[in-house]
Short mmCIF file of C-alpha atoms and ligand atoms in Angstrom, two decimals:
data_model
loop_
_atom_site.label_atom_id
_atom_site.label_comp_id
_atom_site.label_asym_id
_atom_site.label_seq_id
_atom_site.Cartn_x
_atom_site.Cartn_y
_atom_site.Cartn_z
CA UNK A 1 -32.49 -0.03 1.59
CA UNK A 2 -36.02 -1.29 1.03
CA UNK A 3 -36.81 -3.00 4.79
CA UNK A 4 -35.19 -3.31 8.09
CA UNK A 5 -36.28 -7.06 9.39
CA UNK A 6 -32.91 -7.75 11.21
CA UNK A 7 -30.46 -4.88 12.92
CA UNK A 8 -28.04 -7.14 10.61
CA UNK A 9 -29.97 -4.98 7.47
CA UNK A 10 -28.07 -2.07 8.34
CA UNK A 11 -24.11 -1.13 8.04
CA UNK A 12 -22.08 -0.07 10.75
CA UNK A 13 -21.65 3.40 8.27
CA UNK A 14 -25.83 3.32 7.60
CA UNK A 15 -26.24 3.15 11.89
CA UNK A 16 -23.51 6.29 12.48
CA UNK A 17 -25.52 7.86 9.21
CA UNK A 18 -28.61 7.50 11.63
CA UNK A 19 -27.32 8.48 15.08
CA UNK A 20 -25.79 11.54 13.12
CA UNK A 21 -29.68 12.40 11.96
CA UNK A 22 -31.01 11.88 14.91
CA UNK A 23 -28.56 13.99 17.08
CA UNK A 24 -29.38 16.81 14.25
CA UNK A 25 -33.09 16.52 14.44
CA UNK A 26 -32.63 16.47 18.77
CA UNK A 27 -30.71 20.14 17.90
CA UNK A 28 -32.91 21.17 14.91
CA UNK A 29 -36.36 20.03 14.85
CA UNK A 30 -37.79 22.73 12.96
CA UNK A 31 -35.66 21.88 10.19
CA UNK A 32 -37.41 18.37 10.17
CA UNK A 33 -41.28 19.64 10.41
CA UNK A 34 -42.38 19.23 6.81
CA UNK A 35 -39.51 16.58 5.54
CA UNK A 36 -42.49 13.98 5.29
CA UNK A 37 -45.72 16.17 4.48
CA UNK A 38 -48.23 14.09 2.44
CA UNK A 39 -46.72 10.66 3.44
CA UNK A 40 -48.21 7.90 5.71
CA UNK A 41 -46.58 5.30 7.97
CA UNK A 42 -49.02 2.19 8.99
CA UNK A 43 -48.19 0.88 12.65
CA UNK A 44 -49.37 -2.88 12.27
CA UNK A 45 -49.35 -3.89 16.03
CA UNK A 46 -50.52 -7.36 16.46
CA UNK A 47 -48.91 -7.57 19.78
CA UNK A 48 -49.10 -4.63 22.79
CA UNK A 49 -46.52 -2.04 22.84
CA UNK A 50 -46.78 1.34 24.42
CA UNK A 51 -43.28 3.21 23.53
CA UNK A 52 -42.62 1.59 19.86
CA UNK A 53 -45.75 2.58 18.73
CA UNK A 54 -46.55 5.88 20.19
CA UNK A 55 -42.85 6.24 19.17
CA UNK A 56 -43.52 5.84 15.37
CA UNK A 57 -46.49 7.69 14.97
CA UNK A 58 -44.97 10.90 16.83
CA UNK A 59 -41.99 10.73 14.79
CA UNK A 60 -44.01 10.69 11.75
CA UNK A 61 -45.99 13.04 13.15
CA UNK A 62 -43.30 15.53 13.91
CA UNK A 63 -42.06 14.95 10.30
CA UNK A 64 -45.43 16.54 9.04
CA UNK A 65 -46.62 13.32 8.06
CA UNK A 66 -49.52 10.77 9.28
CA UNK A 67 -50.78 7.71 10.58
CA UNK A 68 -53.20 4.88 10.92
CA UNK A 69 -52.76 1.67 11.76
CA UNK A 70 -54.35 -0.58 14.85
CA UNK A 71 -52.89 -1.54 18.45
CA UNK A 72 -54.54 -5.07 18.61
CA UNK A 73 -54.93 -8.16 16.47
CA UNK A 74 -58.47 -8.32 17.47
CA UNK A 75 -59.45 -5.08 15.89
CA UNK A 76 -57.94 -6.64 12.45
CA UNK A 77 -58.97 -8.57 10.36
CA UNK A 78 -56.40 -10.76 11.60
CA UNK A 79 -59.13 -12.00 13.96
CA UNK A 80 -60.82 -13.27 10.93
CA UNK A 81 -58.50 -15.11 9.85
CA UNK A 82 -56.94 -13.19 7.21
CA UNK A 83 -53.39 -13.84 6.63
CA UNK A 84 -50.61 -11.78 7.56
CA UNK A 85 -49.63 -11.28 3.93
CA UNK A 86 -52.86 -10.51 2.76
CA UNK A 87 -53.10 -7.70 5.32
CA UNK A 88 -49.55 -6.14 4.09
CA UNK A 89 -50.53 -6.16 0.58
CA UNK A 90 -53.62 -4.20 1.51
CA UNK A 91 -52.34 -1.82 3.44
CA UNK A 92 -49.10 -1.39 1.64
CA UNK A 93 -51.98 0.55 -0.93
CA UNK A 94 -53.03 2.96 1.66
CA UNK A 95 -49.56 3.95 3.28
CA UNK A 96 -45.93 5.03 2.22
CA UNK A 97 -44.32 2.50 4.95
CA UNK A 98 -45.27 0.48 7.36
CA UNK A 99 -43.75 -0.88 11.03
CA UNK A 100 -45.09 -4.11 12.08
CA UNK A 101 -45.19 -6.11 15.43
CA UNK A 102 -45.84 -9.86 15.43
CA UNK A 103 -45.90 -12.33 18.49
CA UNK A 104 -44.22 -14.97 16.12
CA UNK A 105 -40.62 -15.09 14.99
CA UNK A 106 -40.65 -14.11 11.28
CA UNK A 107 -43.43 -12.54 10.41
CA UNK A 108 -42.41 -9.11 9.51
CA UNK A 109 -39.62 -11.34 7.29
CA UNK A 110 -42.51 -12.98 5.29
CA UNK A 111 -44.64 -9.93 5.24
CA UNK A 112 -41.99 -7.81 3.67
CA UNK A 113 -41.77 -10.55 0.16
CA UNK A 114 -44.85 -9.47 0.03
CA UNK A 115 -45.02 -5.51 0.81
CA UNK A 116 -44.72 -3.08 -1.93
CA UNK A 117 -43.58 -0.08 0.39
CA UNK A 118 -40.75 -0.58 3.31
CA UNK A 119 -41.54 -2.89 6.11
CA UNK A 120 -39.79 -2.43 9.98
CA UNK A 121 -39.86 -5.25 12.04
CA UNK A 122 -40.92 -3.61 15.37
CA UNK A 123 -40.73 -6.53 17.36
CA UNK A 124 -41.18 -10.42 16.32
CA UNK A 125 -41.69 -12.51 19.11
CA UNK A 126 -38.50 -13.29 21.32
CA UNK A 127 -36.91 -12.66 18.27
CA UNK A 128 -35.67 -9.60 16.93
CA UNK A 129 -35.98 -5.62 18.13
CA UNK A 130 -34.04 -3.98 15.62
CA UNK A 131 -35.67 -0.33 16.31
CA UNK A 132 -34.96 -0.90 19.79
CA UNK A 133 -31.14 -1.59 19.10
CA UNK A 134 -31.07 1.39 17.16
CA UNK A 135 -32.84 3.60 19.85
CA UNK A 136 -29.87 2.15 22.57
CA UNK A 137 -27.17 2.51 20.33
CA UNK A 138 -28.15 6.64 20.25
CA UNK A 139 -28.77 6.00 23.82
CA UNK A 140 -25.02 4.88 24.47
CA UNK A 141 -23.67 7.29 21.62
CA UNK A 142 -25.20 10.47 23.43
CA UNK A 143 -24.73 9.33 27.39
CA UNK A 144 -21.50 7.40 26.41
CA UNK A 145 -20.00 9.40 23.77
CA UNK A 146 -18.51 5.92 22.15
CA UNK A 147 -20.28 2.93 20.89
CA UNK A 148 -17.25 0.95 21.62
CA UNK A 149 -14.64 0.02 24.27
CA UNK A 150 -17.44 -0.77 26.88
CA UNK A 151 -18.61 -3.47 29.32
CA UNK A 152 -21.97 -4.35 28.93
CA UNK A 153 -24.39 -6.12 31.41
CA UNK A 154 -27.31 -7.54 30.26
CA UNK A 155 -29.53 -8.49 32.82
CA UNK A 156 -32.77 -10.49 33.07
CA UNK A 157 -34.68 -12.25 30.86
CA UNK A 158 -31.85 -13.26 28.13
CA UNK A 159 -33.28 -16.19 26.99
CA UNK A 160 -36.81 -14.49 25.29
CA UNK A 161 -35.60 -10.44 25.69
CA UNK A 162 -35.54 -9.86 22.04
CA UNK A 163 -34.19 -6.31 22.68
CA UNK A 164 -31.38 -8.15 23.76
CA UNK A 165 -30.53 -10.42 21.29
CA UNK A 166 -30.45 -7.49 18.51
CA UNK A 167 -28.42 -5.59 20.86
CA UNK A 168 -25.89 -7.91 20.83
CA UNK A 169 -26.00 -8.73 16.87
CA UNK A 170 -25.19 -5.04 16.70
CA UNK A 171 -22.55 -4.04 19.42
CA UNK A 172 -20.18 -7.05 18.71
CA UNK A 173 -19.34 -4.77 15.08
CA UNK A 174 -18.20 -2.25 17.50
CA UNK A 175 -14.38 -2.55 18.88
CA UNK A 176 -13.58 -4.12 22.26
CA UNK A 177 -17.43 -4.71 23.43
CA UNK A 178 -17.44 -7.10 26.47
CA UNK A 179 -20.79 -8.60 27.80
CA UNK A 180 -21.83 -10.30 31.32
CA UNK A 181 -25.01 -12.02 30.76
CA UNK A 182 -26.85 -12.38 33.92
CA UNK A 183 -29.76 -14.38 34.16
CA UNK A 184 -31.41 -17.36 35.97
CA UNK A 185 -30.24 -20.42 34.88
CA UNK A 186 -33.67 -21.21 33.17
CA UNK A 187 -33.42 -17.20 31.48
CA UNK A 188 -30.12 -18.10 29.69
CA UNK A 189 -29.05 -16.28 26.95
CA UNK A 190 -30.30 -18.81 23.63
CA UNK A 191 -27.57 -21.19 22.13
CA UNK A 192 -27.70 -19.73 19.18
CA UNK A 193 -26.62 -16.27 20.12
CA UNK A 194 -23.28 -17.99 21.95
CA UNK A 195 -22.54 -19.87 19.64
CA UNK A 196 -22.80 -18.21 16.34
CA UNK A 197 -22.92 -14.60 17.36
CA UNK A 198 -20.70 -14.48 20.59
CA UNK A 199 -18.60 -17.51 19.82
CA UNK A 200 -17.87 -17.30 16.27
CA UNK A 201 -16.94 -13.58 16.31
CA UNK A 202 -14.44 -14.42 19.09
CA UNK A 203 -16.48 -11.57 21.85
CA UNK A 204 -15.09 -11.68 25.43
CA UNK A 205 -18.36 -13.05 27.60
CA UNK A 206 -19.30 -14.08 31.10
CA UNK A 207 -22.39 -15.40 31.89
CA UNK A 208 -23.68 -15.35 36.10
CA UNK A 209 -26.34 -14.96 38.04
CA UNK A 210 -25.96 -12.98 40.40
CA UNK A 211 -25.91 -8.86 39.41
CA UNK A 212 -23.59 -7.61 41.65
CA UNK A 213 -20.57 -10.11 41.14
CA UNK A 214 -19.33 -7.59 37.98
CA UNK A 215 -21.03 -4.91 38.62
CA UNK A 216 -17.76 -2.53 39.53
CA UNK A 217 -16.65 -3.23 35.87
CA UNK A 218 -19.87 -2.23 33.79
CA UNK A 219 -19.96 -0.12 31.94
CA UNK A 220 -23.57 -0.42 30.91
CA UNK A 221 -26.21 -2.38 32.57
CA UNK A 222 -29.57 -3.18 30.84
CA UNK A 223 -32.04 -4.49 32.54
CA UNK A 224 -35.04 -6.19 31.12
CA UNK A 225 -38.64 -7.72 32.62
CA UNK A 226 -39.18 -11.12 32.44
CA UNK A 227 -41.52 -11.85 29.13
CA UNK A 228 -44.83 -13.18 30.82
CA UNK A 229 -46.14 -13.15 27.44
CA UNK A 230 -43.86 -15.53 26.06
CA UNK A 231 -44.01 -17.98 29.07
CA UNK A 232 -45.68 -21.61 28.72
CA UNK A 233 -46.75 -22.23 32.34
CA UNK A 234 -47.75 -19.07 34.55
CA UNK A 235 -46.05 -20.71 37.82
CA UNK A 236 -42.71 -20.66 36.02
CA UNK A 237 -43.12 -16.97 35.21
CA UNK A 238 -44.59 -16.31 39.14
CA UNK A 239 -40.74 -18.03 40.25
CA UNK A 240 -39.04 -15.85 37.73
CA UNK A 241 -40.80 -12.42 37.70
CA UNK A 242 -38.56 -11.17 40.97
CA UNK A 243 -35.26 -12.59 40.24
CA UNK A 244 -33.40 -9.17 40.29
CA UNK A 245 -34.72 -6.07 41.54
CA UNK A 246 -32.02 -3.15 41.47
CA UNK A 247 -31.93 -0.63 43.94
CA UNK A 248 -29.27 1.45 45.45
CA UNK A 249 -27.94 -0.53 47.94
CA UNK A 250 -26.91 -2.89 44.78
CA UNK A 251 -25.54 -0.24 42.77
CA UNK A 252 -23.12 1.13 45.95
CA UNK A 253 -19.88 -0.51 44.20
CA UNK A 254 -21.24 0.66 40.45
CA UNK A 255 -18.79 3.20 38.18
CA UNK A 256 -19.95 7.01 38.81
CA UNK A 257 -20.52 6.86 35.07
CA UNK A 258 -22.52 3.50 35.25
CA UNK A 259 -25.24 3.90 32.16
CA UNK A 260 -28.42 1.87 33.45
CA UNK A 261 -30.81 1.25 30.24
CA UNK A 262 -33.97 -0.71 30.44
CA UNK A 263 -36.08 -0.77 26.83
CA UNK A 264 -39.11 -0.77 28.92
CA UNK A 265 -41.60 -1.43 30.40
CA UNK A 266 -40.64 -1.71 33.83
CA UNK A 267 -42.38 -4.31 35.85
CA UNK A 268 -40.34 -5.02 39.26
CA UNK A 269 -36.69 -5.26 37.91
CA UNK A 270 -35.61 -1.39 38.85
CA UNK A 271 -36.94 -0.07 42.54
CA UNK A 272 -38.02 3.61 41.81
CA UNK A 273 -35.62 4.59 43.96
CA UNK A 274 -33.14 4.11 41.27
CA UNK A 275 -34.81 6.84 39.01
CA UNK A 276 -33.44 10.05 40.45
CA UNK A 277 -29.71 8.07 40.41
CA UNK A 278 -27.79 10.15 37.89
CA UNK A 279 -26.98 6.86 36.10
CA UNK A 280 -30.30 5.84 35.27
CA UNK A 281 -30.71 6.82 31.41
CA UNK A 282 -34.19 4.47 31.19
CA UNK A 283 -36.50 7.56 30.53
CA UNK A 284 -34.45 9.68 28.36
CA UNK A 285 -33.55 6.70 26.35
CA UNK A 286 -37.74 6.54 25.62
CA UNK A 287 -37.40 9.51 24.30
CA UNK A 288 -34.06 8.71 21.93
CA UNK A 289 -36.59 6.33 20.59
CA UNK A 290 -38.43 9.01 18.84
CA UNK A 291 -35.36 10.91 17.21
CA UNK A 292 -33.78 7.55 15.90
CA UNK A 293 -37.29 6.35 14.70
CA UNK A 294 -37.35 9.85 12.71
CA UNK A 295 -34.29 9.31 11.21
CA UNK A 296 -34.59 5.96 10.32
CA UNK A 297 -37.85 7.01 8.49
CA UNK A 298 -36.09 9.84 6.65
CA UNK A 299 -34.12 6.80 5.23
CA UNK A 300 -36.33 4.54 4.58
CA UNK A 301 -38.39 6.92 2.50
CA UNK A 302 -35.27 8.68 0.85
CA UNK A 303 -36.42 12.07 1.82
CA UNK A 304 -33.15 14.64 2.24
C1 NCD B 1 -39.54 -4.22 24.56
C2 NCD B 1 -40.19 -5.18 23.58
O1 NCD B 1 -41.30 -4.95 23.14
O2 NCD B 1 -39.53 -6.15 23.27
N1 NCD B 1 -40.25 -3.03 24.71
C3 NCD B 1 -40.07 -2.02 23.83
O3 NCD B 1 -40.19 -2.17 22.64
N2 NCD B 1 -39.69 -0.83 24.32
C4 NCD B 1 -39.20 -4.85 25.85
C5 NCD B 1 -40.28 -5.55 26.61
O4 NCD B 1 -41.43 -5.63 26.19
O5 NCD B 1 -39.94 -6.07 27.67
#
């Protein structure tokens, strides 16, 4: 494999190849410590991100390996006006691989005809999240024990939550997924993904808005934020931001075994009374993020 742009990049037998590194690495991490000594990764972040980041350059950290990179497009030369290819081919000369985040659609695509070392998309606009999607799908293996057979509410933001779309891309591979997509009416899942994605591979859906009219028969429920970043007019977002807040008294008809993910961060959409529930898995999935991230670099780089 030479880059991961879409979750789509990856086989069904490539993801369980993953999770299965990743659950070692959880048992065995001083087995990993040196697997990557004397290589680099590059973290390319022309858009903010807290947990993908951080995520990358401790898992290439704990691999023996090291960083560099920026966290802004204004401390590139991006800011400048240097193009985004221009950038890769630079800095595909000072690192072994590099994960890139781009506020528009595509970009990681374009940079990676360009890149001479592996390129992860970590994030392209309301795109794609394929990272994330593998950091849930560990998420569900470990706190579900299946990655298929399940119920899966998505809930929020639909229409930009790119964590979401690539979430879907990969779970409908996996037997029996159902989804109920509940948004605002304006925060509706894209065409696109019903059409060709849910549509075409024939996936049981529901779409409402209001959370608690399936809630009894989730499975999973993912929450997202609304994505102020990707909004045109700020009073629109303002109306939005609110829409659902879960909090106990919502979750009283939820299964004991309810798995609530969130990709984070959290703005409003989860009360923090939620986090000592048992069901919420928001935190620990964080930290899945590092462990898949670590495997996935293993791969990437064809170390053992
Ligand atoms: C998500 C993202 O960047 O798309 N965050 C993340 O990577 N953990 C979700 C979000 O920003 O809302």
């Amino acid at each position: 494999m030479k880059h991961l742009i879409d979750i789509q990049n990856l086989t069904i037998e490539e993801i369980d190849e993953l999770i299965e590194v990743a659950r070692d690495i959880i048992k065995h991490k001083e087995k990993y410590a040196h697997k990557c000594d004397g290589k680099k990764i590059a973290t390319l972040f022309f858009e903010p991100s807290t947990r993908t980041r951080l995520s990358f350059e401790a898992a290439m950290l704990e691999l023996g390996g090291s960083v560099l990179g920026f966290s802004e497009a204004a401390s590139s030369s991006s800011a400048k006006g240097e193009s985004v290819s221009d950038t890769i081919r630079v800095v595909g000369a000072y690192s072994d691989i590099i994960a890139m985040r781009h506020p528009k659609e595509g970009a990681p695509l374009v940079a990676s005809l360009k890149s001479i070392v592996p390129i992860i998309n970590a994030g392209d606009g309301g795109h794609n999240h394929p990272t994330q999607t593998l950091t849930d799908l560990l998420t569900i293996k470990c706190e579900k024990g299946r990655l298929d057979n399940l119920t899966i509410g998505l809930c929020g933001d639909l229409m930009f939550g790119r964590t979401v779309h690539s979430l879907i891309t990969a779970m409908i591979r996996y037997p029996n997924i159902k989804f109920v997509l509940i948004s605002p009416k304006e925060l509706m899942i894209p065409e696109y993904i019903k059409k060709d994605v849910l549509e075409k591979n024939k996936i049981e859906y529901c779409e409402t808005t209001d959370i608690e009219e399936y809630i009894d028969k989730l499975d999973i429920l993912y929450m997202t934020r609304v994505q102020k970043e990707r909004f045109f007019n700020e009073d629109d977002y303002v109306r939005l931001k609110d829409y659902y807040i879960l909090n106990k008294e919502k979750l009283k008809n939820a299964k004991e075994d309810l798995c609530i993910m969130h990709p984070l961060p959290r703005v409003n959409e989860i009360s923090t009374d939620v986090d000592d529930d048992k069901r919420a898995c928001y935190f620990k999935q964080a930290e899945y993020g590092k462990y898949i991230r670590m495997a996935l670099i293993l791969k990437m780089l064809g170390v053992k």
